[in-house]
């Protein structure tokens, strides 16, 4: 089944990390350094201005916002006094941070990029050729990357090694399963979560396309953004595809939400290159209503 999404909110550089929270869709404008919330009516509100490039977002159990500042390699926390450092990973992580998911216990799982993907594409024409070929071969990345877990007190530890550019992250409602998109391996990695937050029993689900951001629906299926094909694909546990939602721009990330939990929100943009994104402000939030079988 193919559904076409419609624009809900526009005028951004590059939207990323969508999360349905407290009746609105929260997301970041990565290259304008902001956290934004938009309601079902499309009305947007800036929730935080950041000191650097915006990454993943989430909330502690008491409702305080956490947000990744990718280039500073920090996770900030929004307190009554403003933004403060929740975890400084700059001594532990040599590259940019990426997406993040905060679980019900307040543990933040955050991925490191490992290398500059834009520079890598520019330096090796074959990488770009493979990316746009439609065949999605696993790419020989310069270095593998890690997933870290930051406990509620701000202390951190490595949760997983040898990931091929970890990108979108989700934890299921039971807090027992973590799923992360390995973009340049064209697959999802699935882990069991122990009570202390450590990860084990890794499985991989080949996708046949390069995934970016991901989100879960009410049935536990994973919506996976496909930036090359400008769509999001619904994948059940194990990797079977059961639905698609398309857009006319690069689909960077996705999340299920809405008042009835049957709306798929897409983060889309005409370009992911920072300077061009800031100049064009073509980034959007698109939305599509999901059929019952595609959400529950």
Coordinates of C-alpha atoms in Angstrom, one line a residue:
X1 CA 0.0 0.0 0.0
X2 CA 1.4 3.4 -1.0
X3 CA 0.1 6.6 0.7
X4 CA 1.2 10.2 -0.2
X5 CA 2.0 12.6 2.6
X6 CA 1.0 16.3 2.6
X7 CA 2.9 19.3 4.0
X8 CA 1.9 20.2 7.5
X9 CA 4.6 22.8 8.4
X10 CA 7.4 24.4 6.3
X11 CA 10.1 27.0 6.2
X12 CA 12.9 25.0 7.9
X13 CA 16.5 24.3 6.9
X14 CA 16.4 20.5 7.7
X15 CA 14.0 18.8 10.0
X16 CA 15.1 15.8 12.0
X17 CA 14.4 13.6 15.1
X18 CA 10.6 13.8 15.2
X19 CA 8.9 12.7 18.4
X20 CA 5.2 12.9 19.3
X21 CA 5.0 14.4 22.8
X22 CA 2.3 16.1 24.9
X23 CA -0.1 16.5 22.0
X24 CA 2.4 17.9 19.5
X25 CA 5.2 16.8 17.2
X26 CA 8.5 17.9 18.5
X27 CA 11.6 17.9 16.2
X28 CA 14.8 19.7 15.5
X29 CA 15.8 22.0 12.7
X30 CA 19.3 20.6 12.6
X31 CA 21.0 23.4 10.7
X32 CA 19.2 26.3 12.4
X33 CA 20.0 24.9 15.8
X34 CA 16.4 24.8 17.2
X35 CA 14.0 22.5 18.9
X36 CA 10.5 23.1 17.6
X37 CA 7.0 21.8 18.4
X38 CA 4.1 21.8 15.9
X39 CA 0.5 21.1 16.6
X40 CA -2.0 19.2 14.5
X41 CA -3.1 22.5 13.0
X42 CA 0.4 23.2 11.7
X43 CA 1.1 26.0 14.2
X44 CA 4.8 25.9 15.2
X45 CA 6.6 27.1 18.4
X46 CA 10.4 27.3 19.0
X47 CA 11.0 25.4 22.3
X48 CA 14.8 25.9 22.5
X49 CA 17.6 27.7 20.7
X50 CA 20.8 25.6 20.7
X51 CA 24.5 26.6 20.7
X52 CA 25.3 24.2 17.8
X53 CA 24.0 21.6 15.4
X54 CA 20.9 19.9 16.7
X55 CA 20.6 16.1 17.0
X56 CA 18.3 13.7 18.8
X57 CA 15.8 14.7 21.4
X58 CA 13.9 13.0 24.3
X59 CA 12.6 13.6 27.8
X60 CA 13.5 12.5 31.3
X61 CA 10.8 10.9 33.4
X62 CA 10.1 14.3 35.1
X63 CA 9.4 15.9 31.7
X64 CA 12.7 17.8 31.2
X65 CA 13.9 17.9 27.6
X66 CA 17.2 16.4 26.5
X67 CA 18.8 17.4 23.2
X68 CA 22.0 16.4 21.4
X69 CA 24.3 19.2 20.2
X70 CA 26.1 17.2 17.6
X71 CA 29.2 19.3 17.0
X72 CA 29.8 20.0 20.7
X73 CA 29.4 16.2 21.5
X74 CA 27.1 17.1 24.4
X75 CA 23.6 16.3 25.6
X76 CA 21.9 19.4 27.0
X77 CA 19.1 19.4 29.5
X78 CA 16.4 22.1 29.6
X79 CA 15.9 23.2 33.2
X80 CA 13.9 26.1 34.6
X81 CA 17.1 28.2 34.3
X82 CA 17.6 27.3 30.7
X83 CA 19.9 24.8 28.9
X84 CA 22.6 23.1 31.0
X85 CA 25.0 20.3 30.2
X86 CA 23.5 16.9 31.0
X87 CA 26.4 14.8 29.6
X88 CA 29.7 16.0 28.0
X89 CA 30.9 13.2 25.7
X90 CA 33.6 15.3 24.0
X91 CA 36.5 13.4 25.7
X92 CA 35.0 10.0 24.8
X93 CA 33.6 10.6 21.3
X94 CA 35.9 11.9 18.6
X95 CA 33.2 12.5 15.9
X96 CA 29.8 14.1 15.8
X97 CA 27.0 12.7 17.8
X98 CA 23.8 11.7 15.9
X99 CA 20.3 10.6 17.0
X100 CA 19.2 9.8 20.5
X101 CA 16.4 8.0 22.2
X102 CA 15.5 8.4 25.9
X103 CA 13.8 5.5 27.5
X104 CA 11.2 5.4 30.3
X105 CA 13.9 5.2 33.0
X106 CA 15.6 8.3 31.7
X107 CA 18.5 6.5 30.0
X108 CA 19.6 8.2 26.8
X109 CA 21.0 6.0 23.9
X110 CA 23.0 8.1 21.5
X111 CA 25.0 7.1 18.4
X112 CA 28.3 8.5 17.2
X113 CA 28.7 9.1 13.5
X114 CA 32.4 8.0 13.5
X115 CA 33.3 10.1 10.4
X116 CA 32.0 13.0 8.2
X117 CA 29.6 11.4 5.7
X118 CA 29.5 14.5 3.5
X119 CA 33.3 14.5 3.2
X120 CA 33.3 10.8 2.5
X121 CA 30.8 11.2 -0.3
X122 CA 32.8 14.0 -1.8
X123 CA 36.1 12.1 -1.7
X124 CA 34.9 8.9 -3.3
X125 CA 32.6 9.1 -6.3
X126 CA 31.8 5.4 -6.1
X127 CA 30.1 5.9 -2.7
X128 CA 27.7 8.4 -4.2
X129 CA 27.1 6.1 -7.2
X130 CA 26.2 3.2 -4.9
X131 CA 24.0 5.4 -2.8
X132 CA 21.8 6.4 -5.7
X133 CA 22.0 3.1 -7.6
X134 CA 18.8 1.8 -6.0
X135 CA 20.5 -1.5 -5.2
X136 CA 21.8 -0.5 -1.7
X137 CA 25.0 -2.5 -1.4
X138 CA 26.6 -2.4 2.0
X139 CA 29.3 0.3 1.8
X140 CA 32.9 0.0 3.0
X141 CA 32.8 2.8 5.6
X142 CA 36.1 4.4 6.9
X143 CA 35.4 3.3 10.5
X144 CA 32.6 1.6 12.4
X145 CA 30.9 3.4 15.2
X146 CA 29.4 2.9 18.7
X147 CA 26.2 3.4 20.6
X148 CA 26.5 4.9 24.0
X149 CA 24.1 4.9 26.9
X150 CA 23.9 7.9 29.2
X151 CA 22.4 7.2 32.6
X152 CA 20.0 9.8 34.3
X153 CA 22.9 11.1 36.4
X154 CA 24.9 12.0 33.2
X155 CA 27.4 9.2 33.4
X156 CA 28.0 7.3 30.2
X157 CA 29.2 3.9 28.9
X158 CA 29.5 2.1 25.6
X159 CA 26.4 0.0 24.8
X160 CA 27.3 -1.4 21.4
X161 CA 30.3 -1.5 19.1
X162 CA 30.9 -2.1 15.3
X163 CA 27.8 -0.3 14.0
X164 CA 27.9 1.0 10.4
X165 CA 26.9 4.6 10.9
X166 CA 24.2 4.3 13.6
X167 CA 21.3 6.6 12.8
X168 CA 17.7 6.5 13.9
X169 CA 17.1 4.8 17.3
X170 CA 13.9 3.6 19.0
X171 CA 13.1 1.7 22.2
X172 CA 9.8 -0.2 22.4
X173 CA 7.2 0.4 25.0
X174 CA 8.3 -2.5 27.2
X175 CA 11.9 -0.9 27.3
X176 CA 13.2 -4.4 26.5
X177 CA 14.1 -3.9 22.8
X178 CA 16.2 -1.3 21.1
X179 CA 16.4 -0.9 17.3
X180 CA 18.9 1.2 15.5
X181 CA 19.3 2.0 11.8
X182 CA 22.7 1.2 10.4
X183 CA 22.6 3.5 7.4
X184 CA 25.5 2.4 5.2
X185 CA 24.9 -1.3 5.9
X186 CA 21.3 -1.1 4.7
X187 CA 19.9 -2.8 7.7
X188 CA 18.4 -2.5 11.2
X189 CA 20.2 -3.8 14.3
X190 CA 18.0 -5.1 17.1
X191 CA 19.2 -5.6 20.7
X192 CA 17.7 -6.9 24.0
X193 CA 17.9 -4.3 26.8
X194 CA 18.9 -5.6 30.3
X195 CA 17.5 -4.0 33.5
X196 CA 20.7 -2.0 33.8
X197 CA 20.4 -0.6 30.3
X198 CA 23.1 -2.7 28.7
X199 CA 22.5 -4.2 25.3
X200 CA 22.9 -7.9 24.2
X201 CA 21.7 -10.6 21.7
X202 CA 22.2 -8.5 18.6
X203 CA 20.1 -9.4 15.5
X204 CA 20.2 -7.7 12.1
X205 CA 17.4 -7.2 9.6
X206 CA 18.6 -6.6 6.0
X207 CA 16.4 -3.9 4.3
X208 CA 17.5 -3.5 0.7
X209 CA 17.7 0.2 1.1
X210 CA 19.7 2.8 3.2
X211 CA 17.7 3.7 6.3
X212 CA 17.8 7.0 8.2
X213 CA 15.4 7.9 11.0
X214 CA 12.9 5.3 12.3
X215 CA 9.8 5.2 14.4
X216 CA 7.4 2.6 15.9
X217 CA 3.7 2.3 15.4
X218 CA 1.0 1.0 17.7
X219 CA 1.5 -2.6 16.5
X220 CA 5.2 -2.5 17.1
X221 CA 6.2 -2.3 13.5
X222 CA 9.0 0.0 12.5
X223 CA 8.6 2.9 10.1
X224 CA 11.9 3.4 8.3
X225 CA 12.8 6.5 6.3
X226 CA 14.2 5.8 2.9
X227 CA 16.0 9.1 1.8
X228 CA 17.0 7.8 -1.7
X229 CA 13.4 6.9 -2.6
X230 CA 11.7 9.8 -0.8
X231 CA 9.5 7.6 1.3
X232 CA 9.0 5.8 4.6
X233 CA 8.5 2.1 4.7
X234 CA 6.7 0.0 7.3
X235 CA 8.7 -3.1 8.4
X236 CA 7.4 -5.7 10.7
X237 CA 9.6 -7.6 13.2
X238 CA 12.0 -9.6 11.1
X239 CA 12.0 -7.3 8.2
X240 CA 8.8 -7.9 6.1
X241 CA 7.6 -4.7 4.4
X242 CA 3.9 -4.0 4.6
X243 CA 3.4 -0.4 3.6
X244 CA 4.9 2.8 2.2
X245 CA 4.3 6.6 2.5
X246 CA 5.9 8.8 -0.1
X247 CA 6.8 12.5 -0.3
X248 CA 8.3 14.7 -3.0
X249 CA 11.5 15.5 -1.0
X250 CA 14.2 13.6 0.7
X251 CA 12.7 11.7 3.6
X252 CA 15.1 12.0 6.5
X253 CA 13.1 10.7 9.5
X254 CA 9.6 9.7 10.6
X255 CA 7.4 9.2 13.7
X256 CA 3.9 8.0 14.4
X257 CA 1.6 10.2 16.5
X258 CA -1.4 12.4 16.3
X259 CA -4.5 12.5 18.5
X260 CA -5.5 9.0 17.5
X261 CA -1.9 7.7 17.0
X262 CA -2.6 7.1 13.4
X263 CA -0.6 9.9 11.7
X264 CA 2.8 9.3 10.2
X265 CA 4.9 12.5 10.3
X266 CA 7.9 12.8 7.9
X267 CA 10.9 15.1 8.2
X268 CA 11.7 16.1 4.6
X269 CA 14.0 18.5 2.9
X270 CA 15.3 19.2 -0.7
X271 CA 18.9 19.0 0.5
X272 CA 20.8 17.8 3.5
X273 CA 23.9 20.0 2.8
X274 CA 24.1 22.5 5.6
X275 CA 24.7 25.8 3.7
X276 CA 22.2 25.0 1.0
X277 CA 19.6 24.0 3.5
X278 CA 20.0 27.2 5.5
X279 CA 19.8 29.2 2.2
X280 CA 16.8 27.5 0.8
X281 CA 14.7 26.8 3.9
X282 CA 12.8 24.1 2.0
X283 CA 12.6 21.7 5.0
X284 CA 9.1 20.5 6.0
X285 CA 7.1 18.4 8.3
X286 CA 4.8 16.2 6.1
X287 CA 1.9 14.1 7.4
X288 CA -0.2 11.2 6.3
X289 CA -3.1 9.4 7.8
X290 CA -2.5 5.7 8.2
X291 CA -5.0 3.0 7.5
X292 CA -5.9 0.8 10.4
X293 CA -3.8 -2.1 9.2
X294 CA -0.8 0.2 8.8
X295 CA -0.7 1.5 12.4
X296 CA -2.4 -0.9 14.8

